[in-house]
CSV table of C-alpha atoms in Angstrom, one decimal:
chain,number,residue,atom,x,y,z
A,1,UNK,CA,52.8,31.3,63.9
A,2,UNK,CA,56.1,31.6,65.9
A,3,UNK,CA,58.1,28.6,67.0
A,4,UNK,CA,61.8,28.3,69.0
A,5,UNK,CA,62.8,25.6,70.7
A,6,UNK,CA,64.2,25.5,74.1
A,7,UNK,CA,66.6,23.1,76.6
A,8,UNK,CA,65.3,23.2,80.2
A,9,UNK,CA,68.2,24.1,82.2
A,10,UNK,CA,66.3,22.4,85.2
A,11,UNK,CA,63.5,20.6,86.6
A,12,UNK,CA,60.7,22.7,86.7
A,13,UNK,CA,58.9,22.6,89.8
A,14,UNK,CA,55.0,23.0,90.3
A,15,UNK,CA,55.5,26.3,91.6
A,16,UNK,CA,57.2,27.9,88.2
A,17,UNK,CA,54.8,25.9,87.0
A,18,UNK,CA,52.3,27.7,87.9
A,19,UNK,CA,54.0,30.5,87.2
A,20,UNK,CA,54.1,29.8,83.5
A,21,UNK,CA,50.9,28.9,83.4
A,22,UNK,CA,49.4,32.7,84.7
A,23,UNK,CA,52.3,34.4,82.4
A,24,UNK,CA,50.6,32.3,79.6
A,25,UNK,CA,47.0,33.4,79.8
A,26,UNK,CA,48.1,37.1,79.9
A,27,UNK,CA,48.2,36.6,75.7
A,28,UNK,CA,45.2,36.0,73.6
A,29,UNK,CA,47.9,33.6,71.3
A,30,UNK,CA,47.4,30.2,71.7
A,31,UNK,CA,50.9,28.9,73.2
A,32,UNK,CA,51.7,25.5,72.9
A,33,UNK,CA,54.6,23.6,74.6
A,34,UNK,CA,55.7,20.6,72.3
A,35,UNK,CA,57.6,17.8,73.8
A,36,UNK,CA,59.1,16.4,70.7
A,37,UNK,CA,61.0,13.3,72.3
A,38,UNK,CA,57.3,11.9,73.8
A,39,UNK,CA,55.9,13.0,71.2
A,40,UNK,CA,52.8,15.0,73.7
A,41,UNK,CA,51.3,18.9,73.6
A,42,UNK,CA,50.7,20.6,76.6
A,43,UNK,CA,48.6,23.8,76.5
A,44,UNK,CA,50.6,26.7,78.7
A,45,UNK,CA,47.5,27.9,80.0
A,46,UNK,CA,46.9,25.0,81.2
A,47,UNK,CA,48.1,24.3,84.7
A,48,UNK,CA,46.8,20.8,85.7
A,49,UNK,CA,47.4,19.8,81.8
A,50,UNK,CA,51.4,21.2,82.4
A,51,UNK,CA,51.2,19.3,85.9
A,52,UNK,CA,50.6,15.6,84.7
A,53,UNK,CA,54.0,15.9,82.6
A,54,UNK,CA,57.2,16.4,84.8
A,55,UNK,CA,59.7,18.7,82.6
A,56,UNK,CA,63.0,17.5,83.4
A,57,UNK,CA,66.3,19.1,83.2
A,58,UNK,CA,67.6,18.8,79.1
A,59,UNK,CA,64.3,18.4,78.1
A,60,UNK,CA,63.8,20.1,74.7
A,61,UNK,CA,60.6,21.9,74.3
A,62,UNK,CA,59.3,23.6,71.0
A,63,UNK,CA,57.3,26.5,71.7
A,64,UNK,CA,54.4,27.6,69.2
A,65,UNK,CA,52.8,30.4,69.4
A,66,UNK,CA,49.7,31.4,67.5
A,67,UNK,CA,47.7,34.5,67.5
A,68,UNK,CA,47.3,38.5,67.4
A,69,UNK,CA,50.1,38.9,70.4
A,70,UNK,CA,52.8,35.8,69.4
A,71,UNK,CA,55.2,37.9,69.1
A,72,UNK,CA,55.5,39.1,72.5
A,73,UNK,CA,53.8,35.7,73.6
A,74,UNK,CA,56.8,33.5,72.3
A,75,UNK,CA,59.4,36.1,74.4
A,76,UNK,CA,58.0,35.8,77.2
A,77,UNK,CA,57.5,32.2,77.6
A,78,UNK,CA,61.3,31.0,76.3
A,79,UNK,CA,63.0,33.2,79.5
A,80,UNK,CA,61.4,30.6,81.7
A,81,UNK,CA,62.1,27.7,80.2
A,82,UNK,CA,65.7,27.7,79.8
């Protein structure tokens, strides 16, 4: 398992949303985005599940990755999200 955290440098709009979402289900990893202060998971993969939770600018998101590719997985999805 692979874990960094990271500080959204903005609001995150549907569209990079979405475009999270597609880079996340390239990797056979589970990725998990952890909001720590609410105290919620959101599955990457998962665009509607990443849509119900606005990520604000500051937020501080702990990303886990899990899985034969987390490496890679984890690199790809902190450039992003700060």
């Amino acid at each position: 398992m692979r874990v960094h955290n990271v500080k959204v440098s903005h609001d995150l709009r549907p569209n990079e949303l979405q475009t999270i979402a597609q880079n996340a289900s390239r990797y056979r990893s589970s990725i998990q985005l952890i909001l720590e202060e609410d105290n919620v998971v959101l599955d990457a993969k998962s665009m509607l599940g990443m849509m119900l939770r606005p990520i604000r600018c500051g937020t501080v998101i702990r990303v886990q990755t899990k899985g034969w590719d987390e490496e890679e997985a984890l690199d790809s999805m902190c450039g992003p999200l700060e």
